[in-house]
């Protein structure tokens, strides 16, 4: 599964993303993850992602990002605040998997 994480500058999510990748590995789920800043997101989202996740701190840009995701046919969701921590890796992975499964059909 190819996942795009969108945060403010593409850096704050790295700890959270790494924790989620470790959790996916523990569960035997293969993921490819890329984190970018919101200014690069509209171009990046067109590069074949299965899902896009938006960091809570940029929820004010969600509508704009959602529009770009719709054009690229990529399901997008705002990350639950409690999942956006290294300790929330299981919750974040579950949120990603739910979004993927819901839109796979």
PDB file of N, CA and C in Angstrom:
ATOM      1  N   UNK A   1       0.850  -1.172   0.000  1.00  0.00           N
ATOM      2  CA  UNK A   1       0.000   0.000   0.000  1.00  0.00           C
ATOM      3  C   UNK A   1       0.898   1.239   0.000  1.00  0.00           C
ATOM      4  N   UNK A   2       0.577   2.171  -0.854  1.00  0.00           N
ATOM      5  CA  UNK A   2       1.356   3.402  -0.978  1.00  0.00           C
ATOM      6  C   UNK A   2       0.586   4.538  -0.293  1.00  0.00           C
ATOM      7  N   UNK A   3       1.216   5.126   0.740  1.00  0.00           N
ATOM      8  CA  UNK A   3       0.550   6.112   1.591  1.00  0.00           C
ATOM      9  C   UNK A   3       1.273   7.454   1.514  1.00  0.00           C
ATOM     10  N   UNK A   4       0.498   8.525   1.365  1.00  0.00           N
ATOM     11  CA  UNK A   4       1.043   9.880   1.398  1.00  0.00           C
ATOM     12  C   UNK A   4       0.599  10.551   2.689  1.00  0.00           C
ATOM     13  N   UNK A   5       1.576  11.045   3.455  1.00  0.00           N
ATOM     14  CA  UNK A   5       1.282  11.831   4.642  1.00  0.00           C
ATOM     15  C   UNK A   5       1.579  13.280   4.328  1.00  0.00           C
ATOM     16  N   UNK A   6       0.640  14.134   4.680  1.00  0.00           N
ATOM     17  CA  UNK A   6       0.784  15.560   4.406  1.00  0.00           C
ATOM     18  C   UNK A   6       0.781  16.300   5.735  1.00  0.00           C
ATOM     19  N   UNK A   7       1.864  17.024   5.991  1.00  0.00           N
ATOM     20  CA  UNK A   7       1.927  17.821   7.215  1.00  0.00           C
ATOM     21  C   UNK A   7       2.406  19.220   6.847  1.00  0.00           C
ATOM     22  N   UNK A   8       2.756  19.989   7.817  1.00  0.00           N
ATOM     23  CA  UNK A   8       3.108  21.380   7.577  1.00  0.00           C
ATOM     24  C   UNK A   8       4.334  21.517   6.663  1.00  0.00           C
ATOM     25  N   UNK A   9       5.435  20.879   7.054  1.00  0.00           N
ATOM     26  CA  UNK A   9       6.653  20.988   6.256  1.00  0.00           C
ATOM     27  C   UNK A   9       7.169  19.648   5.747  1.00  0.00           C
ATOM     28  N   UNK A  10       6.483  18.571   6.059  1.00  0.00           N
ATOM     29  CA  UNK A  10       6.928  17.260   5.629  1.00  0.00           C
ATOM     30  C   UNK A  10       7.924  16.626   6.576  1.00  0.00           C
ATOM     31  N   UNK A  11       8.174  17.266   7.711  1.00  0.00           N
ATOM     32  CA  UNK A  11       9.174  16.746   8.647  1.00  0.00           C
ATOM     33  C   UNK A  11       8.571  16.321   9.983  1.00  0.00           C
ATOM     34  N   UNK A  12       7.578  17.025  10.463  1.00  0.00           N
ATOM     35  CA  UNK A  12       7.050  16.720  11.796  1.00  0.00           C
ATOM     36  C   UNK A  12       6.421  15.345  11.864  1.00  0.00           C
ATOM     37  N   UNK A  13       5.999  14.839  10.741  1.00  0.00           N
ATOM     38  CA  UNK A  13       5.347  13.539  10.745  1.00  0.00           C
ATOM     39  C   UNK A  13       6.328  12.375  10.723  1.00  0.00           C
ATOM     40  N   UNK A  14       7.619  12.630  10.562  1.00  0.00           N
ATOM     41  CA  UNK A  14       8.562  11.528  10.387  1.00  0.00           C
ATOM     42  C   UNK A  14       8.575  10.555  11.565  1.00  0.00           C
ATOM     43  N   UNK A  15       8.512  11.042  12.781  1.00  0.00           N
ATOM     44  CA  UNK A  15       8.508  10.155  13.949  1.00  0.00           C
ATOM     45  C   UNK A  15       7.226   9.324  13.955  1.00  0.00           C
ATOM     46  N   UNK A  16       6.114   9.954  13.703  1.00  0.00           N
ATOM     47  CA  UNK A  16       4.828   9.265  13.662  1.00  0.00           C
ATOM     48  C   UNK A  16       4.794   8.253  12.524  1.00  0.00           C
ATOM     49  N   UNK A  17       5.270   8.647  11.363  1.00  0.00           N
ATOM     50  CA  UNK A  17       5.291   7.769  10.199  1.00  0.00           C
ATOM     51  C   UNK A  17       6.175   6.555  10.463  1.00  0.00           C
ATOM     52  N   UNK A  18       7.347   6.782  11.043  1.00  0.00           N
ATOM     53  CA  UNK A  18       8.249   5.663  11.334  1.00  0.00           C
ATOM     54  C   UNK A  18       7.623   4.691  12.317  1.00  0.00           C
ATOM     55  N   UNK A  19       6.940   5.203  13.329  1.00  0.00           N
ATOM     56  CA  UNK A  19       6.271   4.340  14.303  1.00  0.00           C
ATOM     57  C   UNK A  19       5.163   3.529  13.622  1.00  0.00           C
ATOM     58  N   UNK A  20       4.433   4.151  12.717  1.00  0.00           N
ATOM     59  CA  UNK A  20       3.377   3.433  12.006  1.00  0.00           C
ATOM     60  C   UNK A  20       3.959   2.366  11.080  1.00  0.00           C
ATOM     61  N   UNK A  21       5.077   2.682  10.419  1.00  0.00           N
ATOM     62  CA  UNK A  21       5.733   1.705   9.545  1.00  0.00           C
ATOM     63  C   UNK A  21       6.197   0.490  10.352  1.00  0.00           C
ATOM     64  N   UNK A  22       6.727   0.734  11.536  1.00  0.00           N
ATOM     65  CA  UNK A  22       7.148  -0.371  12.409  1.00  0.00           C
ATOM     66  C   UNK A  22       5.949  -1.227  12.803  1.00  0.00           C
ATOM     67  N   UNK A  23       4.846  -0.593  13.122  1.00  0.00           N
ATOM     68  CA  UNK A  23       3.627  -1.316  13.485  1.00  0.00           C
ATOM     69  C   UNK A  23       3.127  -2.145  12.303  1.00  0.00           C
ATOM     70  N   UNK A  24       3.155  -1.583  11.109  1.00  0.00           N
ATOM     71  CA  UNK A  24       2.731  -2.315   9.911  1.00  0.00           C
ATOM     72  C   UNK A  24       3.617  -3.539   9.699  1.00  0.00           C
ATOM     73  N   UNK A  25       4.914  -3.365   9.878  1.00  0.00           N
ATOM     74  CA  UNK A  25       5.851  -4.475   9.731  1.00  0.00           C
ATOM     75  C   UNK A  25       5.550  -5.587  10.739  1.00  0.00           C
ATOM     76  N   UNK A  26       5.270  -5.200  11.984  1.00  0.00           N
ATOM     77  CA  UNK A  26       4.914  -6.178  13.024  1.00  0.00           C
ATOM     78  C   UNK A  26       3.684  -6.987  12.624  1.00  0.00           C
ATOM     79  N   UNK A  27       2.759  -6.322  11.935  1.00  0.00           N
ATOM     80  CA  UNK A  27       1.510  -6.972  11.536  1.00  0.00           C
ATOM     81  C   UNK A  27       1.606  -7.634  10.158  1.00  0.00           C
ATOM     82  N   UNK A  28       2.792  -7.570   9.552  1.00  0.00           N
ATOM     83  CA  UNK A  28       2.993  -8.207   8.256  1.00  0.00           C
ATOM     84  C   UNK A  28       2.340  -7.465   7.100  1.00  0.00           C
ATOM     85  N   UNK A  29       2.186  -6.159   7.259  1.00  0.00           N
ATOM     86  CA  UNK A  29       1.559  -5.334   6.219  1.00  0.00           C
ATOM     87  C   UNK A  29       2.650  -4.522   5.526  1.00  0.00           C
ATOM     88  N   UNK A  30       2.719  -4.660   4.212  1.00  0.00           N
ATOM     89  CA  UNK A  30       3.735  -3.956   3.446  1.00  0.00           C
ATOM     90  C   UNK A  30       3.233  -2.555   3.089  1.00  0.00           C
ATOM     91  N   UNK A  31       3.990  -1.541   3.492  1.00  0.00           N
ATOM     92  CA  UNK A  31       3.611  -0.159   3.187  1.00  0.00           C
ATOM     93  C   UNK A  31       4.800   0.604   2.620  1.00  0.00           C
ATOM     94  N   UNK A  32       4.477   1.508   1.736  1.00  0.00           N
ATOM     95  CA  UNK A  32       5.445   2.483   1.224  1.00  0.00           C
ATOM     96  C   UNK A  32       4.875   3.836   1.621  1.00  0.00           C
ATOM     97  N   UNK A  33       5.673   4.623   2.338  1.00  0.00           N
ATOM     98  CA  UNK A  33       5.158   5.872   2.887  1.00  0.00           C
ATOM     99  C   UNK A  33       6.033   7.043   2.455  1.00  0.00           C
ATOM    100  N   UNK A  34       5.382   8.128   2.094  1.00  0.00           N
ATOM    101  CA  UNK A  34       6.086   9.362   1.769  1.00  0.00           C
ATOM    102  C   UNK A  34       5.411  10.494   2.537  1.00  0.00           C
ATOM    103  N   UNK A  35       6.205  11.343   3.152  1.00  0.00           N
ATOM    104  CA  UNK A  35       5.673  12.502   3.877  1.00  0.00           C
ATOM    105  C   UNK A  35       6.138  13.771   3.171  1.00  0.00           C
ATOM    106  N   UNK A  36       5.192  14.664   2.917  1.00  0.00           N
ATOM    107  CA  UNK A  36       5.512  15.925   2.248  1.00  0.00           C
ATOM    108  C   UNK A  36       4.832  17.077   2.965  1.00  0.00           C
ATOM    109  N   UNK A  37       5.333  18.259   2.702  1.00  0.00           N
ATOM    110  CA  UNK A  37       4.704  19.466   3.211  1.00  0.00           C
ATOM    111  C   UNK A  37       3.467  19.793   2.400  1.00  0.00           C
ATOM    112  N   UNK A  38       2.589  20.568   2.982  1.00  0.00           N
ATOM    113  CA  UNK A  38       1.314  20.877   2.324  1.00  0.00           C
ATOM    114  C   UNK A  38       1.501  21.631   1.005  1.00  0.00           C
ATOM    115  N   UNK A  39       2.594  22.367   0.871  1.00  0.00           N
ATOM    116  CA  UNK A  39       2.811  23.111  -0.376  1.00  0.00           C
ATOM    117  C   UNK A  39       3.172  22.186  -1.543  1.00  0.00           C
ATOM    118  N   UNK A  40       3.725  21.003  -1.258  1.00  0.00           N
ATOM    119  CA  UNK A  40       4.070  20.051  -2.327  1.00  0.00           C
ATOM    120  C   UNK A  40       2.973  19.028  -2.562  1.00  0.00           C
ATOM    121  N   UNK A  41       1.989  18.978  -1.679  1.00  0.00           N
ATOM    122  CA  UNK A  41       1.007  17.899  -1.680  1.00  0.00           C
ATOM    123  C   UNK A  41       0.181  17.802  -2.953  1.00  0.00           C
ATOM    124  N   UNK A  42      -0.245  18.925  -3.511  1.00  0.00           N
ATOM    125  CA  UNK A  42      -1.131  18.866  -4.676  1.00  0.00           C
ATOM    126  C   UNK A  42      -0.432  18.248  -5.892  1.00  0.00           C
ATOM    127  N   UNK A  43       0.864  18.423  -6.008  1.00  0.00           N
ATOM    128  CA  UNK A  43       1.616  17.765  -7.083  1.00  0.00           C
ATOM    129  C   UNK A  43       1.900  16.311  -6.732  1.00  0.00           C
ATOM    130  N   UNK A  44       2.312  16.071  -5.501  1.00  0.00           N
ATOM    131  CA  UNK A  44       2.708  14.730  -5.070  1.00  0.00           C
ATOM    132  C   UNK A  44       1.541  13.746  -5.096  1.00  0.00           C
ATOM    133  N   UNK A  45       0.356  14.217  -4.792  1.00  0.00           N
ATOM    134  CA  UNK A  45      -0.804  13.324  -4.666  1.00  0.00           C
ATOM    135  C   UNK A  45      -1.169  12.650  -5.987  1.00  0.00           C
ATOM    136  N   UNK A  46      -0.674  13.180  -7.095  1.00  0.00           N
ATOM    137  CA  UNK A  46      -0.961  12.609  -8.416  1.00  0.00           C
ATOM    138  C   UNK A  46      -0.053  11.435  -8.768  1.00  0.00           C
ATOM    139  N   UNK A  47       0.826  11.029  -7.857  1.00  0.00           N
ATOM    140  CA  UNK A  47       1.846  10.027  -8.172  1.00  0.00           C
ATOM    141  C   UNK A  47       1.499   8.603  -7.730  1.00  0.00           C
ATOM    142  N   UNK A  48       0.227   8.259  -7.795  1.00  0.00           N
ATOM    143  CA  UNK A  48      -0.180   6.876  -7.603  1.00  0.00           C
ATOM    144  C   UNK A  48      -0.308   6.377  -6.178  1.00  0.00           C
ATOM    145  N   UNK A  49      -0.788   7.199  -5.281  1.00  0.00           N
ATOM    146  CA  UNK A  49      -0.969   6.786  -3.890  1.00  0.00           C
ATOM    147  C   UNK A  49      -2.309   6.069  -3.704  1.00  0.00           C
ATOM    148  N   UNK A  50      -2.317   5.131  -2.757  1.00  0.00           N
ATOM    149  CA  UNK A  50      -3.557   4.426  -2.413  1.00  0.00           C
ATOM    150  C   UNK A  50      -4.411   5.242  -1.455  1.00  0.00           C
ATOM    151  N   UNK A  51      -3.768   5.965  -0.542  1.00  0.00           N
ATOM    152  CA  UNK A  51      -4.470   6.840   0.402  1.00  0.00           C
ATOM    153  C   UNK A  51      -3.577   8.027   0.741  1.00  0.00           C
ATOM    154  N   UNK A  52      -4.220   9.107   1.187  1.00  0.00           N
ATOM    155  CA  UNK A  52      -3.498  10.286   1.675  1.00  0.00           C
ATOM    156  C   UNK A  52      -4.047  10.632   3.050  1.00  0.00           C
ATOM    157  N   UNK A  53      -3.147  10.966   3.967  1.00  0.00           N
ATOM    158  CA  UNK A  53      -3.522  11.298   5.337  1.00  0.00           C
ATOM    159  C   UNK A  53      -3.002  12.699   5.643  1.00  0.00           C
ATOM    160  N   UNK A  54      -3.850  13.508   6.273  1.00  0.00           N
ATOM    161  CA  UNK A  54      -3.512  14.903   6.547  1.00  0.00           C
ATOM    162  C   UNK A  54      -3.315  15.098   8.053  1.00  0.00           C
ATOM    163  N   UNK A  55      -2.196  15.703   8.423  1.00  0.00           N
ATOM    164  CA  UNK A  55      -1.869  15.940   9.830  1.00  0.00           C
ATOM    165  C   UNK A  55      -2.854  16.926  10.463  1.00  0.00           C
ATOM    166  N   UNK A  56      -3.166  16.713  11.737  1.00  0.00           N
ATOM    167  CA  UNK A  56      -4.142  17.577  12.417  1.00  0.00           C
ATOM    168  C   UNK A  56      -3.790  19.068  12.405  1.00  0.00           C
ATOM    169  N   UNK A  57      -2.507  19.398  12.449  1.00  0.00           N
ATOM    170  CA  UNK A  57      -2.122  20.808  12.536  1.00  0.00           C
ATOM    171  C   UNK A  57      -2.376  21.598  11.252  1.00  0.00           C
ATOM    172  N   UNK A  58      -2.707  20.902  10.158  1.00  0.00           N
ATOM    173  CA  UNK A  58      -3.030  21.635   8.925  1.00  0.00           C
ATOM    174  C   UNK A  58      -4.468  21.354   8.468  1.00  0.00           C
ATOM    175  N   UNK A  59      -5.325  21.049   9.405  1.00  0.00           N
ATOM    176  CA  UNK A  59      -6.728  20.772   9.060  1.00  0.00           C
ATOM    177  C   UNK A  59      -7.379  21.955   8.349  1.00  0.00           C
ATOM    178  N   UNK A  60      -6.866  23.163   8.571  1.00  0.00           N
ATOM    179  CA  UNK A  60      -7.418  24.339   7.889  1.00  0.00           C
ATOM    180  C   UNK A  60      -7.201  24.284   6.374  1.00  0.00           C
ATOM    181  N   UNK A  61      -6.305  23.407   5.897  1.00  0.00           N
ATOM    182  CA  UNK A  61      -6.046  23.270   4.457  1.00  0.00           C
ATOM    183  C   UNK A  61      -6.721  22.027   3.876  1.00  0.00           C
ATOM    184  N   UNK A  62      -7.495  21.331   4.709  1.00  0.00           N
ATOM    185  CA  UNK A  62      -8.054  20.039   4.285  1.00  0.00           C
ATOM    186  C   UNK A  62      -8.922  20.151   3.032  1.00  0.00           C
ATOM    187  N   UNK A  63      -9.795  21.126   2.958  1.00  0.00           N
ATOM    188  CA  UNK A  63     -10.700  21.253   1.790  1.00  0.00           C
ATOM    189  C   UNK A  63      -9.910  21.361   0.482  1.00  0.00           C
ATOM    190  N   UNK A  64      -8.867  22.170   0.509  1.00  0.00           N
ATOM    191  CA  UNK A  64      -8.022  22.348  -0.679  1.00  0.00           C
ATOM    192  C   UNK A  64      -7.322  21.033  -1.041  1.00  0.00           C
ATOM    193  N   UNK A  65      -6.805  20.340  -0.036  1.00  0.00           N
ATOM    194  CA  UNK A  65      -6.123  19.066  -0.266  1.00  0.00           C
ATOM    195  C   UNK A  65      -7.108  17.992  -0.721  1.00  0.00           C
ATOM    196  N   UNK A  66      -8.303  18.038  -0.171  1.00  0.00           N
ATOM    197  CA  UNK A  66      -9.342  17.079  -0.544  1.00  0.00           C
ATOM    198  C   UNK A  66      -9.714  17.238  -2.022  1.00  0.00           C
ATOM    199  N   UNK A  67      -9.767  18.470  -2.483  1.00  0.00           N
ATOM    200  CA  UNK A  67     -10.062  18.737  -3.889  1.00  0.00           C
ATOM    201  C   UNK A  67      -9.009  18.116  -4.804  1.00  0.00           C
ATOM    202  N   UNK A  68      -7.742  18.323  -4.454  1.00  0.00           N
ATOM    203  CA  UNK A  68      -6.645  17.751  -5.239  1.00  0.00           C
ATOM    204  C   UNK A  68      -6.691  16.228  -5.207  1.00  0.00           C
ATOM    205  N   UNK A  69      -7.025  15.662  -4.053  1.00  0.00           N
ATOM    206  CA  UNK A  69      -7.103  14.210  -3.915  1.00  0.00           C
ATOM    207  C   UNK A  69      -8.231  13.633  -4.761  1.00  0.00           C
ATOM    208  N   UNK A  70      -9.364  14.335  -4.790  1.00  0.00           N
ATOM    209  CA  UNK A  70     -10.500  13.878  -5.605  1.00  0.00           C
ATOM    210  C   UNK A  70     -10.110  13.827  -7.075  1.00  0.00           C
ATOM    211  N   UNK A  71      -9.427  14.870  -7.539  1.00  0.00           N
ATOM    212  CA  UNK A  71      -8.982  14.920  -8.944  1.00  0.00           C
ATOM    213  C   UNK A  71      -8.039  13.769  -9.257  1.00  0.00           C
ATOM    214  N   UNK A  72      -7.228  13.377  -8.275  1.00  0.00           N
ATOM    215  CA  UNK A  72      -6.259  12.292  -8.464  1.00  0.00           C
ATOM    216  C   UNK A  72      -6.858  10.926  -8.109  1.00  0.00           C
ATOM    217  N   UNK A  73      -8.133  10.912  -7.704  1.00  0.00           N
ATOM    218  CA  UNK A  73      -8.811   9.682  -7.308  1.00  0.00           C
ATOM    219  C   UNK A  73      -8.099   8.965  -6.154  1.00  0.00           C
ATOM    220  N   UNK A  74      -7.699   9.758  -5.156  1.00  0.00           N
ATOM    221  CA  UNK A  74      -7.013   9.232  -3.978  1.00  0.00           C
ATOM    222  C   UNK A  74      -7.866   9.533  -2.745  1.00  0.00           C
ATOM    223  N   UNK A  75      -8.265   8.498  -2.000  1.00  0.00           N
ATOM    224  CA  UNK A  75      -9.013   8.754  -0.768  1.00  0.00           C
ATOM    225  C   UNK A  75      -8.146   9.519   0.228  1.00  0.00           C
ATOM    226  N   UNK A  76      -8.742  10.481   0.903  1.00  0.00           N
ATOM    227  CA  UNK A  76      -7.989  11.336   1.823  1.00  0.00           C
ATOM    228  C   UNK A  76      -8.771  11.493   3.119  1.00  0.00           C
ATOM    229  N   UNK A  77      -8.034  11.609   4.217  1.00  0.00           N
ATOM    230  CA  UNK A  77      -8.685  11.753   5.517  1.00  0.00           C
ATOM    231  C   UNK A  77      -7.773  12.538   6.454  1.00  0.00           C
ATOM    232  N   UNK A  78      -8.404  13.236   7.368  1.00  0.00           N
ATOM    233  CA  UNK A  78      -7.688  13.956   8.416  1.00  0.00           C
ATOM    234  C   UNK A  78      -7.303  12.951   9.502  1.00  0.00           C
ATOM    235  N   UNK A  79      -6.051  12.964   9.912  1.00  0.00           N
ATOM    236  CA  UNK A  79      -5.574  12.042  10.950  1.00  0.00           C
ATOM    237  C   UNK A  79      -6.183  12.435  12.289  1.00  0.00           C
ATOM    238  N   UNK A  80      -6.701  11.440  12.986  1.00  0.00           N
ATOM    239  CA  UNK A  80      -7.232  11.678  14.321  1.00  0.00           C
ATOM    240  C   UNK A  80      -6.096  12.166  15.215  1.00  0.00           C
ATOM    241  N   UNK A  81      -6.306  13.232  15.995  1.00  0.00           N
ATOM    242  CA  UNK A  81      -5.225  13.784  16.827  1.00  0.00           C
ATOM    243  C   UNK A  81      -4.550  12.758  17.739  1.00  0.00           C
ATOM    244  N   UNK A  82      -5.312  11.838  18.307  1.00  0.00           N
ATOM    245  CA  UNK A  82      -4.721  10.834  19.200  1.00  0.00           C
ATOM    246  C   UNK A  82      -3.870   9.812  18.444  1.00  0.00           C
ATOM    247  N   UNK A  83      -4.028   9.737  17.145  1.00  0.00           N
ATOM    248  CA  UNK A  83      -3.246   8.811  16.330  1.00  0.00           C
ATOM    249  C   UNK A  83      -1.959   9.460  15.841  1.00  0.00           C
ATOM    250  N   UNK A  84      -1.869  10.765  15.951  1.00  0.00           N
ATOM    251  CA  UNK A  84      -0.724  11.505  15.407  1.00  0.00           C
ATOM    252  C   UNK A  84       0.393  11.643  16.447  1.00  0.00           C
ATOM    253  N   UNK A  85       0.759  10.527  17.017  1.00  0.00           N
ATOM    254  CA  UNK A  85       1.865  10.458  17.971  1.00  0.00           C
ATOM    255  C   UNK A  85       2.536   9.110  17.788  1.00  0.00           C
ATOM    256  N   UNK A  86       3.796   8.977  18.208  1.00  0.00           N
ATOM    257  CA  UNK A  86       4.440   7.660  18.121  1.00  0.00           C
ATOM    258  C   UNK A  86       3.661   6.592  18.902  1.00  0.00           C
ATOM    259  N   UNK A  87       3.036   6.982  20.002  1.00  0.00           N
ATOM    260  CA  UNK A  87       2.258   6.035  20.801  1.00  0.00           C
ATOM    261  C   UNK A  87       0.931   5.679  20.117  1.00  0.00           C
ATOM    262  N   UNK A  88       0.531   6.450  19.137  1.00  0.00           N
ATOM    263  CA  UNK A  88      -0.723   6.206  18.434  1.00  0.00           C
ATOM    264  C   UNK A  88      -0.561   5.408  17.155  1.00  0.00           C
ATOM    265  N   UNK A  89       0.572   4.751  16.986  1.00  0.00           N
ATOM    266  CA  UNK A  89       0.872   4.067  15.724  1.00  0.00           C
ATOM    267  C   UNK A  89      -0.158   2.996  15.359  1.00  0.00           C
ATOM    268  N   UNK A  90      -0.649   2.244  16.338  1.00  0.00           N
ATOM    269  CA  UNK A  90      -1.668   1.219  16.039  1.00  0.00           C
ATOM    270  C   UNK A  90      -2.959   1.880  15.558  1.00  0.00           C
ATOM    271  N   UNK A  91      -3.327   2.948  16.232  1.00  0.00           N
ATOM    272  CA  UNK A  91      -4.555   3.673  15.875  1.00  0.00           C
ATOM    273  C   UNK A  91      -4.415   4.287  14.475  1.00  0.00           C
ATOM    274  N   UNK A  92      -3.251   4.848  14.184  1.00  0.00           N
ATOM    275  CA  UNK A  92      -3.014   5.454  12.878  1.00  0.00           C
ATOM    276  C   UNK A  92      -3.048   4.397  11.777  1.00  0.00           C
ATOM    277  N   UNK A  93      -2.395   3.273  12.010  1.00  0.00           N
ATOM    278  CA  UNK A  93      -2.404   2.206  11.012  1.00  0.00           C
ATOM    279  C   UNK A  93      -3.831   1.719  10.777  1.00  0.00           C
ATOM    280  N   UNK A  94      -4.595   1.585  11.830  1.00  0.00           N
ATOM    281  CA  UNK A  94      -5.990   1.154  11.704  1.00  0.00           C
ATOM    282  C   UNK A  94      -6.786   2.163  10.883  1.00  0.00           C
ATOM    283  N   UNK A  95      -6.557   3.462  11.129  1.00  0.00           N
ATOM    284  CA  UNK A  95      -7.256   4.498  10.380  1.00  0.00           C
ATOM    285  C   UNK A  95      -6.898   4.421   8.891  1.00  0.00           C
ATOM    286  N   UNK A  96      -5.612   4.233   8.598  1.00  0.00           N
ATOM    287  CA  UNK A  96      -5.151   4.114   7.208  1.00  0.00           C
ATOM    288  C   UNK A  96      -5.785   2.896   6.540  1.00  0.00           C
ATOM    289  N   UNK A  97      -5.749   1.756   7.220  1.00  0.00           N
ATOM    290  CA  UNK A  97      -6.308   0.526   6.662  1.00  0.00           C
ATOM    291  C   UNK A  97      -7.808   0.643   6.426  1.00  0.00           C
ATOM    292  N   UNK A  98      -8.513   1.283   7.370  1.00  0.00           N
ATOM    293  CA  UNK A  98      -9.959   1.477   7.205  1.00  0.00           C
ATOM    294  C   UNK A  98     -10.269   2.340   5.991  1.00  0.00           C
ATOM    295  N   UNK A  99      -9.520   3.411   5.808  1.00  0.00           N
ATOM    296  CA  UNK A  99      -9.724   4.288   4.648  1.00  0.00           C
ATOM    297  C   UNK A  99      -9.430   3.523   3.360  1.00  0.00           C
ATOM    298  N   UNK A 100      -8.374   2.752   3.358  1.00  0.00           N
ATOM    299  CA  UNK A 100      -7.998   1.964   2.176  1.00  0.00           C
ATOM    300  C   UNK A 100      -9.085   0.955   1.830  1.00  0.00           C
ATOM    301  N   UNK A 101      -9.518   0.190   2.827  1.00  0.00           N
ATOM    302  CA  UNK A 101     -10.539  -0.848   2.614  1.00  0.00           C
ATOM    303  C   UNK A 101     -11.871  -0.251   2.161  1.00  0.00           C
ATOM    304  N   UNK A 102     -12.253   0.862   2.780  1.00  0.00           N
ATOM    305  CA  UNK A 102     -13.520   1.517   2.457  1.00  0.00           C
ATOM    306  C   UNK A 102     -13.561   1.973   1.005  1.00  0.00           C
ATOM    307  N   UNK A 103     -12.410   2.342   0.454  1.00  0.00           N
ATOM    308  CA  UNK A 103     -12.361   2.892  -0.896  1.00  0.00           C
ATOM    309  C   UNK A 103     -11.868   1.912  -1.946  1.00  0.00           C
ATOM    310  N   UNK A 104     -11.529   0.720  -1.510  1.00  0.00           N
ATOM    311  CA  UNK A 104     -11.029  -0.303  -2.440  1.00  0.00           C
ATOM    312  C   UNK A 104     -12.152  -0.899  -3.270  1.00  0.00           C
ATOM    313  N   UNK A 105     -13.326  -0.916  -2.725  1.00  0.00           N
ATOM    314  CA  UNK A 105     -14.477  -1.569  -3.379  1.00  0.00           C
ATOM    315  C   UNK A 105     -14.953  -0.831  -4.590  1.00  0.00           C
TER     316      UNK A 105
END
